[in-house]
PDB file of C-alpha atoms in Angstrom:
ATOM      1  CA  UNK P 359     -34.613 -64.922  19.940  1.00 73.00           C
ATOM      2  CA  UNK P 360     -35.078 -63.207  23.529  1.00 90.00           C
ATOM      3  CA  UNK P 361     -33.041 -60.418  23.919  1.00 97.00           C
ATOM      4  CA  UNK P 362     -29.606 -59.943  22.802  1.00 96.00           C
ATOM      5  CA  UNK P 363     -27.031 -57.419  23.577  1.00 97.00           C
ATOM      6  CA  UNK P 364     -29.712 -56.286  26.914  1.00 98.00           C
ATOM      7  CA  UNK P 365     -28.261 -55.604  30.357  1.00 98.00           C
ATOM      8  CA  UNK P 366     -29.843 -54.888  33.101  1.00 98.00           C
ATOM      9  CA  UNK P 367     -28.935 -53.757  36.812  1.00 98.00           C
ATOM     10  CA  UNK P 368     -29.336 -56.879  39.381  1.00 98.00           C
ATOM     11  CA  UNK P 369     -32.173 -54.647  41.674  1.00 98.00           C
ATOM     12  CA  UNK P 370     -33.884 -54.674  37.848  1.00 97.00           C
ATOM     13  CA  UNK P 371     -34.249 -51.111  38.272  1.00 98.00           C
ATOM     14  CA  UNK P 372     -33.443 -50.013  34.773  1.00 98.00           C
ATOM     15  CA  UNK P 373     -33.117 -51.962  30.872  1.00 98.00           C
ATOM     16  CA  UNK P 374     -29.933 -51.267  28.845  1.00 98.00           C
ATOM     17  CA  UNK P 375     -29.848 -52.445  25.117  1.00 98.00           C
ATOM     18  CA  UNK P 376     -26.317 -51.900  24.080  1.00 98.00           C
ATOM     19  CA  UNK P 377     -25.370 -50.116  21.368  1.00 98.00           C
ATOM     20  CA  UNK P 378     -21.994 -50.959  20.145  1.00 96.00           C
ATOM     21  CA  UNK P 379     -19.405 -47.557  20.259  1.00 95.00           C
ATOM     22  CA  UNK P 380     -22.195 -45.345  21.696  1.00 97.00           C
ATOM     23  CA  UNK P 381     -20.496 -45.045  24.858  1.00 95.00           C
ATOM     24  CA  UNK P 382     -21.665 -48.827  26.220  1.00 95.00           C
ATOM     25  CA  UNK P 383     -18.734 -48.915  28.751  1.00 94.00           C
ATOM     26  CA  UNK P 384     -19.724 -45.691  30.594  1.00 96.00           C
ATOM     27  CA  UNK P 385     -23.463 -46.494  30.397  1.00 97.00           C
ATOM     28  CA  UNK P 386     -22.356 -50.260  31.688  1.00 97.00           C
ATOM     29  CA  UNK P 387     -20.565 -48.982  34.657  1.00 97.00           C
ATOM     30  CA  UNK P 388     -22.912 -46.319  35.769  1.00 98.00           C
ATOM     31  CA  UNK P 389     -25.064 -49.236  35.781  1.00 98.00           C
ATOM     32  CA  UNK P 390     -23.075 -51.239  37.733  1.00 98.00           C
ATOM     33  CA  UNK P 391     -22.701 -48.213  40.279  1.00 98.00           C
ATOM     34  CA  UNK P 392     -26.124 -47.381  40.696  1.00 98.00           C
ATOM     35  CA  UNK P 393     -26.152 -50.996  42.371  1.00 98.00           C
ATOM     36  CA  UNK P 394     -22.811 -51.591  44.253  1.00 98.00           C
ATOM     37  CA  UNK P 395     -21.783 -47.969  45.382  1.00 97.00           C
ATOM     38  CA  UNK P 396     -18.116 -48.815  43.584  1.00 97.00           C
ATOM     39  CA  UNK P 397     -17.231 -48.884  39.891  1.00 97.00           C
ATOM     40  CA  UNK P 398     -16.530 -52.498  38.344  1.00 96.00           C
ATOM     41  CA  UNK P 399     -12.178 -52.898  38.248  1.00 94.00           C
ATOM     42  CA  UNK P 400     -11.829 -53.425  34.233  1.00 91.00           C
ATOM     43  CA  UNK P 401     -13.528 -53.609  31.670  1.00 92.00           C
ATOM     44  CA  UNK P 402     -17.128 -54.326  32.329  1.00 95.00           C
ATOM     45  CA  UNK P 403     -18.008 -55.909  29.167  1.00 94.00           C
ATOM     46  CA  UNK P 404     -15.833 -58.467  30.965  1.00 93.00           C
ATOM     47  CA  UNK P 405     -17.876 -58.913  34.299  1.00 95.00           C
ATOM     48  CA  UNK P 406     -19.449 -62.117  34.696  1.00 94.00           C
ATOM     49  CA  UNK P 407     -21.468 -61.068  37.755  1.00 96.00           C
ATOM     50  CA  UNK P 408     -22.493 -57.645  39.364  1.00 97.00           C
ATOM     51  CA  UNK P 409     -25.107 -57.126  35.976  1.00 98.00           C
ATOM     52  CA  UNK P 410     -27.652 -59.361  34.415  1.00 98.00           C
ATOM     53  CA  UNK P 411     -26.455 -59.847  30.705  1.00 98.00           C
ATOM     54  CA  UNK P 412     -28.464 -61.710  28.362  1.00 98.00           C
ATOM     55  CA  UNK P 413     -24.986 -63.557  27.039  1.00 96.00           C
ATOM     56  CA  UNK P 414     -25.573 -65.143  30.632  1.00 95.00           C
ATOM     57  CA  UNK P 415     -28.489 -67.803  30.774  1.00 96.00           C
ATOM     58  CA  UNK P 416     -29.362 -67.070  34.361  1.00 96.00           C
ATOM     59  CA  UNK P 417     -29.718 -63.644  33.581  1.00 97.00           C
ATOM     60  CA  UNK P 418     -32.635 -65.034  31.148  1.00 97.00           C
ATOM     61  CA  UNK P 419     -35.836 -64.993  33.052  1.00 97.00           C
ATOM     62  CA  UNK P 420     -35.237 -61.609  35.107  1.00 97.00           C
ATOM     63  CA  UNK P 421     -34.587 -60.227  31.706  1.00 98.00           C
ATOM     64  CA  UNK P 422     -37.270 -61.534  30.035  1.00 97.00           C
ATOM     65  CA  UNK P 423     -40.364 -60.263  33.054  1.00 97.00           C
ATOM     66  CA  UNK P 424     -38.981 -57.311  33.562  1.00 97.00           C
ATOM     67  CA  UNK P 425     -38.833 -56.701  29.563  1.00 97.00           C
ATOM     68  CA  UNK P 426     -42.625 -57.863  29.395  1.00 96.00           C
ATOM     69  CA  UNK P 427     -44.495 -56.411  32.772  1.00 96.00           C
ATOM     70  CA  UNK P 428     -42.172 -53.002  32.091  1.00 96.00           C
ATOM     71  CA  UNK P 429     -41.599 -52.627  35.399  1.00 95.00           C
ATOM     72  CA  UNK P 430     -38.243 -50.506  34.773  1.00 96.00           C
ATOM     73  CA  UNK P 431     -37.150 -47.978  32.342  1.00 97.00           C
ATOM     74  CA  UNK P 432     -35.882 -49.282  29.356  1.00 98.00           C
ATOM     75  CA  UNK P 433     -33.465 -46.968  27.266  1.00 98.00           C
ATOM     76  CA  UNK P 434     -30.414 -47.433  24.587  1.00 98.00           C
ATOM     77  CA  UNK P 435     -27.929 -44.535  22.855  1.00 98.00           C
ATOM     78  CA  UNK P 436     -26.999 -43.256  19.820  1.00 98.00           C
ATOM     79  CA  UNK P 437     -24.198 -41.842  18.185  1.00 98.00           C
ATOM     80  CA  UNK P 438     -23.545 -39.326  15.110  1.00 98.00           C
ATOM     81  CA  UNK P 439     -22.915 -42.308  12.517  1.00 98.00           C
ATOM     82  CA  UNK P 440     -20.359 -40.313  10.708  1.00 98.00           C
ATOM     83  CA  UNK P 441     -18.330 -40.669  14.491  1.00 97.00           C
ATOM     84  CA  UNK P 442     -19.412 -43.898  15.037  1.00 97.00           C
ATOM     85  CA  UNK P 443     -18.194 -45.430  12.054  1.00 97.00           C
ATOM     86  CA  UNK P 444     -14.432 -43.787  12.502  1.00 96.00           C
ATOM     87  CA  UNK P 445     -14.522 -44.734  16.258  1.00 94.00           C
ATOM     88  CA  UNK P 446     -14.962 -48.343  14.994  1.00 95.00           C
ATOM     89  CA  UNK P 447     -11.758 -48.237  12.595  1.00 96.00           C
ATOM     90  CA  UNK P 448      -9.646 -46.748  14.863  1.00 94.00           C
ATOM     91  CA  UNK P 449     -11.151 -48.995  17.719  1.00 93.00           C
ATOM     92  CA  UNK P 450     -11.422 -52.185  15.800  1.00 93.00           C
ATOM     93  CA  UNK P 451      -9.185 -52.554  12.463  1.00 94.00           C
ATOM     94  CA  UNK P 452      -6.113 -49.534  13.230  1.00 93.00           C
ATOM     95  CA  UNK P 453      -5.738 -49.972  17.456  1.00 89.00           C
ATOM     96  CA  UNK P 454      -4.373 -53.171  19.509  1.00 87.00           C
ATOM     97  CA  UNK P 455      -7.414 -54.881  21.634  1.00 85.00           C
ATOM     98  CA  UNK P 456      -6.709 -54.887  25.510  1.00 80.00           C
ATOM     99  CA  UNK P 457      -5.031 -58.605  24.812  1.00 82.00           C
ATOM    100  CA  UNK P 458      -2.030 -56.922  22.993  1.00 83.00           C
ATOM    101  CA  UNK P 459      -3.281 -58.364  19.752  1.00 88.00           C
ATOM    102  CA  UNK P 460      -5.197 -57.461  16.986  1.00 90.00           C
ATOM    103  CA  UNK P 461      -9.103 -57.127  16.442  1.00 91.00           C
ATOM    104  CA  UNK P 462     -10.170 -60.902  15.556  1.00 89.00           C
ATOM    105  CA  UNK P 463      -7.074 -62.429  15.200  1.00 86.00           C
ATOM    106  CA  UNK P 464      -6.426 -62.172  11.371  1.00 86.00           C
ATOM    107  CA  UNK P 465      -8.859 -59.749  10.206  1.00 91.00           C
ATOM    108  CA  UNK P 466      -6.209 -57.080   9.678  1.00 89.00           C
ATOM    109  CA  UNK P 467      -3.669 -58.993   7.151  1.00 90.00           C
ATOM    110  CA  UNK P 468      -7.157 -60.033   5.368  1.00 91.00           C
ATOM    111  CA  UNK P 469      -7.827 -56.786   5.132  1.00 92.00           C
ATOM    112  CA  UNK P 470      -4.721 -55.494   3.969  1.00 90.00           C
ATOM    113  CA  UNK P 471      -4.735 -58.249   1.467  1.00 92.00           C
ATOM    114  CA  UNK P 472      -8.408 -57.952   0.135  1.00 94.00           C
ATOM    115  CA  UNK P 473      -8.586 -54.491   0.376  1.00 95.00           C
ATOM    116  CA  UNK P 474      -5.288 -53.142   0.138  1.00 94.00           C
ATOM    117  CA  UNK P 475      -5.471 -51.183   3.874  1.00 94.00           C
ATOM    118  CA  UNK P 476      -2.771 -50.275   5.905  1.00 92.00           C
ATOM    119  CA  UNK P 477      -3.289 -49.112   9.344  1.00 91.00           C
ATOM    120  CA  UNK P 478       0.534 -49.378  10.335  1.00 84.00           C
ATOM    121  CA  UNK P 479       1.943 -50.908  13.781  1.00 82.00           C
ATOM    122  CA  UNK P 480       3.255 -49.705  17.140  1.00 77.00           C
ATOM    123  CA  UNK P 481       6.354 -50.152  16.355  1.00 77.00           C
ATOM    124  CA  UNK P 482       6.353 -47.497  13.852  1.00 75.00           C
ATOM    125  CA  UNK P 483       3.824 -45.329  15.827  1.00 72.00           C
ATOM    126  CA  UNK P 484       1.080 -45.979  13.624  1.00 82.00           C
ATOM    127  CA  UNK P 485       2.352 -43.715  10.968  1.00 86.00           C
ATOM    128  CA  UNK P 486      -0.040 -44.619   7.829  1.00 93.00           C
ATOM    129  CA  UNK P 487      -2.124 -43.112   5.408  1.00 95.00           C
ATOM    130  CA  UNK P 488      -5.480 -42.630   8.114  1.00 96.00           C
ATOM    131  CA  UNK P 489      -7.702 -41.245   5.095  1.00 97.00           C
ATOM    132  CA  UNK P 490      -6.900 -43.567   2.129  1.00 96.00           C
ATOM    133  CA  UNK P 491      -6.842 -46.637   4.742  1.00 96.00           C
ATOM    134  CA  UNK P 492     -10.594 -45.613   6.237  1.00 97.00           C
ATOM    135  CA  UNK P 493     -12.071 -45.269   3.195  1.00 97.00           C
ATOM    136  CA  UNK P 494     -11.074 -48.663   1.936  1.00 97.00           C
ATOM    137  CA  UNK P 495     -12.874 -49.649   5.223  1.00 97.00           C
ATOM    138  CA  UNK P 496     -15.590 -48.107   4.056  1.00 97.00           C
ATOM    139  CA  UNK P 497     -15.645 -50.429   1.392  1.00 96.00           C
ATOM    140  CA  UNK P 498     -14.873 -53.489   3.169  1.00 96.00           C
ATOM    141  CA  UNK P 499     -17.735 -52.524   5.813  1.00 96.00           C
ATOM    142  CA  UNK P 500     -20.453 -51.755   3.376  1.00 96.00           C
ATOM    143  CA  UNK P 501     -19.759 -55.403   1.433  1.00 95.00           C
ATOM    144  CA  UNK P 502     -20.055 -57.039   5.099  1.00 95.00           C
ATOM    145  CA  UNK P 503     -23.623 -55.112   5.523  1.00 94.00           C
ATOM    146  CA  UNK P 504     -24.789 -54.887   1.908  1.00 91.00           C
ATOM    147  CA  UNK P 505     -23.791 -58.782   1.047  1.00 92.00           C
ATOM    148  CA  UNK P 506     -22.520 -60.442   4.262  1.00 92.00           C
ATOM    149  CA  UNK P 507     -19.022 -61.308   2.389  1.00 90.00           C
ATOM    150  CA  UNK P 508     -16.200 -61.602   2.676  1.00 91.00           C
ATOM    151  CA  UNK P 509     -17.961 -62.092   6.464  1.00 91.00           C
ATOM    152  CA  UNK P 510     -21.058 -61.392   8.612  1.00 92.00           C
ATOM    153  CA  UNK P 511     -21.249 -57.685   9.433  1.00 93.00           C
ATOM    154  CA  UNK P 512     -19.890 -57.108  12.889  1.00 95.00           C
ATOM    155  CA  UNK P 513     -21.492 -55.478  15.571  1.00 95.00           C
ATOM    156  CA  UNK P 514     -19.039 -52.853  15.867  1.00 96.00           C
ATOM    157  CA  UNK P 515     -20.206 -50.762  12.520  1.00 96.00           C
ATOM    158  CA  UNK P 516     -23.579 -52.367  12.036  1.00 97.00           C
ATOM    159  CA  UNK P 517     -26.609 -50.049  11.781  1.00 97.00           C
ATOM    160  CA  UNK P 518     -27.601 -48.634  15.338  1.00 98.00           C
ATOM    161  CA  UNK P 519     -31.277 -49.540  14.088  1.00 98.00           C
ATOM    162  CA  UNK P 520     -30.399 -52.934  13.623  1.00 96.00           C
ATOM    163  CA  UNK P 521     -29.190 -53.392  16.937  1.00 98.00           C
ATOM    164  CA  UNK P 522     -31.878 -51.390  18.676  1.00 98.00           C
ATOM    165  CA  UNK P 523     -34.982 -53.131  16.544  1.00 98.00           C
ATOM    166  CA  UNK P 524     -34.413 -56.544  17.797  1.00 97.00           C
ATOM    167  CA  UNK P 525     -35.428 -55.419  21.164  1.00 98.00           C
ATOM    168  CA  UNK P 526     -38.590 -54.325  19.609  1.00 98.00           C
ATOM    169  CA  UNK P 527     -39.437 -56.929  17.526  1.00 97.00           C
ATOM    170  CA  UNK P 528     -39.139 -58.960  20.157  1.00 95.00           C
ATOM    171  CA  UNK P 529     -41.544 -57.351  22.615  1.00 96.00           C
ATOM    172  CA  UNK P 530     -39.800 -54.742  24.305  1.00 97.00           C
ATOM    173  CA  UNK P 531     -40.451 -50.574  24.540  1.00 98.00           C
ATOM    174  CA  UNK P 532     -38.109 -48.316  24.684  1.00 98.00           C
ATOM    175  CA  UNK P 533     -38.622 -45.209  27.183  1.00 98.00           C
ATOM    176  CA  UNK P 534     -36.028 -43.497  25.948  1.00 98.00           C
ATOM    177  CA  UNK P 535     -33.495 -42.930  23.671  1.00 98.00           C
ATOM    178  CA  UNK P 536     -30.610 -40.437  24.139  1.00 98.00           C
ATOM    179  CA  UNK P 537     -27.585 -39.384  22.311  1.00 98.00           C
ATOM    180  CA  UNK P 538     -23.993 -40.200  22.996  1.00 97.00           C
ATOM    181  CA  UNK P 539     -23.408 -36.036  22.579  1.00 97.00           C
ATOM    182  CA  UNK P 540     -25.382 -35.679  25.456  1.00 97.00           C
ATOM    183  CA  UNK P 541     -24.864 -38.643  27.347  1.00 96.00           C
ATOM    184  CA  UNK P 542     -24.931 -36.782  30.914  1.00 96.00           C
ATOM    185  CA  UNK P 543     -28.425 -35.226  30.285  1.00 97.00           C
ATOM    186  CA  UNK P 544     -29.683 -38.579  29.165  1.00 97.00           C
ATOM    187  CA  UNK P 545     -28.906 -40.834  31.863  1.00 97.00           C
ATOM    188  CA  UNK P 546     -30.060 -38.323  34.057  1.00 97.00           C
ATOM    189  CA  UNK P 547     -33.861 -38.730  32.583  1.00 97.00           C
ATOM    190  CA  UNK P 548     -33.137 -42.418  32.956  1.00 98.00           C
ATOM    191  CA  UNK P 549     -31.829 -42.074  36.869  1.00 97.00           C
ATOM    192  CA  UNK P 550     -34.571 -39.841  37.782  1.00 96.00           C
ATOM    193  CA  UNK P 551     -36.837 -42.729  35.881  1.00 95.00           C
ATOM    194  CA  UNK P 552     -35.763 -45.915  38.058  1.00 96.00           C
ATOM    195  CA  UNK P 553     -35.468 -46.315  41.456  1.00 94.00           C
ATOM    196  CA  UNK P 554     -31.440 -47.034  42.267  1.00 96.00           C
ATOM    197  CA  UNK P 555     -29.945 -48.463  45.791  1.00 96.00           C
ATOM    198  CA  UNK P 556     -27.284 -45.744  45.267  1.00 97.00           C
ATOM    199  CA  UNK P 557     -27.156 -42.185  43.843  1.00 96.00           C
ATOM    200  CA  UNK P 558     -24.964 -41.327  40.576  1.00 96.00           C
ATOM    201  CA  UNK P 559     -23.433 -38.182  40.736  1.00 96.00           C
ATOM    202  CA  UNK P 560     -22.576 -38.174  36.853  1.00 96.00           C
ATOM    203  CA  UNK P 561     -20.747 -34.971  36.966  1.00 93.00           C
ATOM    204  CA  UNK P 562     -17.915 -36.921  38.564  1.00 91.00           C
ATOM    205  CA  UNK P 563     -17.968 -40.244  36.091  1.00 93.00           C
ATOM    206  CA  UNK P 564     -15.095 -40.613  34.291  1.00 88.00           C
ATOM    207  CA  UNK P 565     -15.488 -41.719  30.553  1.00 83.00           C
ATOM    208  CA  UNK P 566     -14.448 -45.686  30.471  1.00 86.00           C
ATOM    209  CA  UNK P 567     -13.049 -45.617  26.924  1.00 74.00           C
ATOM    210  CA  UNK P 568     -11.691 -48.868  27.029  1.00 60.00           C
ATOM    211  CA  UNK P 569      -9.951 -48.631  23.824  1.00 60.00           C
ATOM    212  CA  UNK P 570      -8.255 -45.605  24.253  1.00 58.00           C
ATOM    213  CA  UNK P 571      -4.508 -45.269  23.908  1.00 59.00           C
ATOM    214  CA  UNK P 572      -3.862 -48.488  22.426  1.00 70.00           C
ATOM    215  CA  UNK P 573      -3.997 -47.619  18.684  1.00 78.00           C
ATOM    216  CA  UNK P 574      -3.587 -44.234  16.657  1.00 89.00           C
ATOM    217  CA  UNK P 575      -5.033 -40.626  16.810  1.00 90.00           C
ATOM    218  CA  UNK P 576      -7.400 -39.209  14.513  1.00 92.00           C
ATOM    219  CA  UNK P 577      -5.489 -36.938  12.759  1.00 94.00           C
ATOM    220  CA  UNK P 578      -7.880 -34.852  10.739  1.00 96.00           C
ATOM    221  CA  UNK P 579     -11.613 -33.230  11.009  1.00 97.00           C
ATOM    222  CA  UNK P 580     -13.924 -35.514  10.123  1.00 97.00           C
ATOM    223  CA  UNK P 581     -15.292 -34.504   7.115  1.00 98.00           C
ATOM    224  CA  UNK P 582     -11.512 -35.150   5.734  1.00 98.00           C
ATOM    225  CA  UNK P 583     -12.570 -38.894   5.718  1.00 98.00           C
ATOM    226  CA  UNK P 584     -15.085 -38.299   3.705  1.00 98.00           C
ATOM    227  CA  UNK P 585     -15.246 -37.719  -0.131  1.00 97.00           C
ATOM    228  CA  UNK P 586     -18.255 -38.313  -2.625  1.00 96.00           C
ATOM    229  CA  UNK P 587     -17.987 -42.052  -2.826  1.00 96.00           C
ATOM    230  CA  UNK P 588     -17.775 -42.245   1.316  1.00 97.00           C
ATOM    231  CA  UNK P 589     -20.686 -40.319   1.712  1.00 97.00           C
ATOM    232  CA  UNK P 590     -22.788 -42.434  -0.482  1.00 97.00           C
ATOM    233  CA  UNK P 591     -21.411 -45.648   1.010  1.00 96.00           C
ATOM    234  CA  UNK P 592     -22.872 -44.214   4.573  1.00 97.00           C
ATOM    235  CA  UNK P 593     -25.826 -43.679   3.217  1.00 97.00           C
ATOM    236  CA  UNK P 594     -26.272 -46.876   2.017  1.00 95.00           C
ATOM    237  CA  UNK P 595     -25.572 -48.266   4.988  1.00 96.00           C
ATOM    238  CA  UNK P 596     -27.148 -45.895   7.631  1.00 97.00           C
ATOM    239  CA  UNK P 597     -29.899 -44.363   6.019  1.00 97.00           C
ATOM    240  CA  UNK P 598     -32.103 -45.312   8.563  1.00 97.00           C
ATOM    241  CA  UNK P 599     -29.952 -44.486  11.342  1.00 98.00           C
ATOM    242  CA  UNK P 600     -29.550 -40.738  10.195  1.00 98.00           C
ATOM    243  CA  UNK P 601     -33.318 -40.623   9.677  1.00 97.00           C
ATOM    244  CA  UNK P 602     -34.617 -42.054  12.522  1.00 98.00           C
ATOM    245  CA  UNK P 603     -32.108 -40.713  14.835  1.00 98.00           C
ATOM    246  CA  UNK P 604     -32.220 -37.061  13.480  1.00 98.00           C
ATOM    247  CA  UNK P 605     -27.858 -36.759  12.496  1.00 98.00           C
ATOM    248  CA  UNK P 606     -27.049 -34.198   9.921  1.00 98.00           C
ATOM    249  CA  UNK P 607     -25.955 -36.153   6.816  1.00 98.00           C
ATOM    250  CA  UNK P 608     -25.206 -32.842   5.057  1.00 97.00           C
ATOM    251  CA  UNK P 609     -22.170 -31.612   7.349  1.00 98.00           C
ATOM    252  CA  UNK P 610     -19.826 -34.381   8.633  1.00 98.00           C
ATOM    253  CA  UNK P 611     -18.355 -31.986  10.803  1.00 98.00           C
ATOM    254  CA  UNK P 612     -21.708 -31.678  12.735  1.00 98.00           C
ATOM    255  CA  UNK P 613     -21.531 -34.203  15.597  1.00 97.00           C
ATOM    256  CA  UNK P 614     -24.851 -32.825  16.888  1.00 97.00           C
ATOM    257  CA  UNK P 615     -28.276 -34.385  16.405  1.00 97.00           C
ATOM    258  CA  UNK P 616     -30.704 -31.601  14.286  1.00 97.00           C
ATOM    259  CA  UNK P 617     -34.130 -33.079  15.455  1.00 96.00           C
ATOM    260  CA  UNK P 618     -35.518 -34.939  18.524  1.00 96.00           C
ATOM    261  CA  UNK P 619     -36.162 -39.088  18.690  1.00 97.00           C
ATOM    262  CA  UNK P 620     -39.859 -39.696  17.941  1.00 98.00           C
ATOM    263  CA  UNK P 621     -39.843 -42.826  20.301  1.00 98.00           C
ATOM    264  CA  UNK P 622     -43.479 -43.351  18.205  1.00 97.00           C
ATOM    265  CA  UNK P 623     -41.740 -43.326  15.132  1.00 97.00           C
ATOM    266  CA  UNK P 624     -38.780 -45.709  15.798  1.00 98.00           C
ATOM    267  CA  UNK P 625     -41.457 -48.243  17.171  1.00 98.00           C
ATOM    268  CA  UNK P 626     -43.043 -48.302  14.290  1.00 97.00           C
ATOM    269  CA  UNK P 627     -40.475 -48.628  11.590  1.00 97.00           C
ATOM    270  CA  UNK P 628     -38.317 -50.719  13.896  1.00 97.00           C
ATOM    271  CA  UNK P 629     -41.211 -53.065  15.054  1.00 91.00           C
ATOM    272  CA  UNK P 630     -41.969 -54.105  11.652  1.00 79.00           C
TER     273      UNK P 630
END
């Protein structure tokens, strides 16, 4: 299986697993600085050189020893699930992709077939009911997950510990694992970690939010989104992720982390 969704700098000086929506594009291009001095122009999920991706076979083998011999830090992020999930239907199902078009071509009129959702259009400024329309998300993303139907899960609101166990199982270590909330003072412990042909100052990186702007604003707290039924439906799906990661299921409204990452921990029950 190798390792999917891994990137890491060409001068192998540090391991990224990505995390879908836990800040990936920042991470990717302070990445990308650390080697080149300059920031990659667009999007640099799209870069086809400038980063070894495991997507790319010749990026296979430097992967693959520097995984096994550890000889760089190897780190992925996290994000409050609660967030995470929202970011993904705004992202993914309400906003237009980069291409001018809709997530996955026809997704969206599935969607608002199967599932009754209504996420609006540009036209008409996106004006649609943002609460009713997440929660029969909710729905539609817990019977991807829970039974792979009506199709696989997608990577965008799959469990973080899904993502971040395959590294694991497949012979990798983490040194560290840092939240999205506090993304500066985490990739500082990973910079001070690996030895980079150029300095980041992160006080002056801007956040690449590639999807921002093309769809609609969250227009309530977050805890709005989310009555009884919701709740249990996250759960259900991220149990794990608010264990292992330390979120506070209980308040919604609490983007912060209430306990530290026991890198131990997730090795075990990830490793499995």
């Amino acid at each position: 299986m190798g390792f999917p969704g891994v990137w890491m700098t060409e001068s192998e000086s540090m391991i990224y697993r990505v995390v879908p929506k836990c800040a990936c594009s920042t991470i990717g291009q302070i990445m990308y600085f650390s080697d080149h001095g300059e920031f990659f122009d667009g999007d640099i999920h799209d870069a086809k050189t400038g980063l070894h991706k495991w997507s790319r076979d010749d990026s296979h083998a430097p992967i693959e020893r520097a995984v096994h011999d550890r000889t760089a830090p190897a780190f992925t992020c996290v994000r409050n699930p609660y967030a995470r999930i929202l970011s993904s239907f705004f992202d993914k199902i309400a906003g237009i992709q980069r291409n001018g078009r809709r997530y996955r071509g026809n997704l969206v009129p599935q969607l608002a077939q199967r599932y009754g959702i209504d996420v609006g259009s540009p036209e008409n400024d996106f004006d649609f009911d943002q609460i009713a329309s997440f929660r029969r998300f909710l729905l539609f993303a817990r019977d991807t997950i829970r039974w792979r139907r009506p199709m696989e899960p997608d990577i965008h609101w799959s469990a973080m510990s899904g993502h971040i166990s395959t590294f694991i199982v497949n012979g990798g270590r983490y040194d560290r694992i840092f939240f999205t909330e506090a993304l500066n003072d985490g990739m500082a412990q990973v910079l001070a970690d690996a030895r980079t042909p150029h300095q980041v100052d992160l006080a002056n990186v801007p956040r690449f939010n590639e999807s921002e702007g093309h769809g609609p604003k969250r227009a309530f707290k977050v805890s709005e989104y989310f009555d009884d039924l919701s709740r249990h439906l996250i759960w259900e799906i991220y149990k794990d992720d608010f264990q292992l990661f330390h979120y506070d299921f209980d308040d919604p409204d609490n983007k912060m982390p209430v306990g530290d990452i026991d890198l131990d921990e997730v090795h075990a029950k990830l490793g499995r």
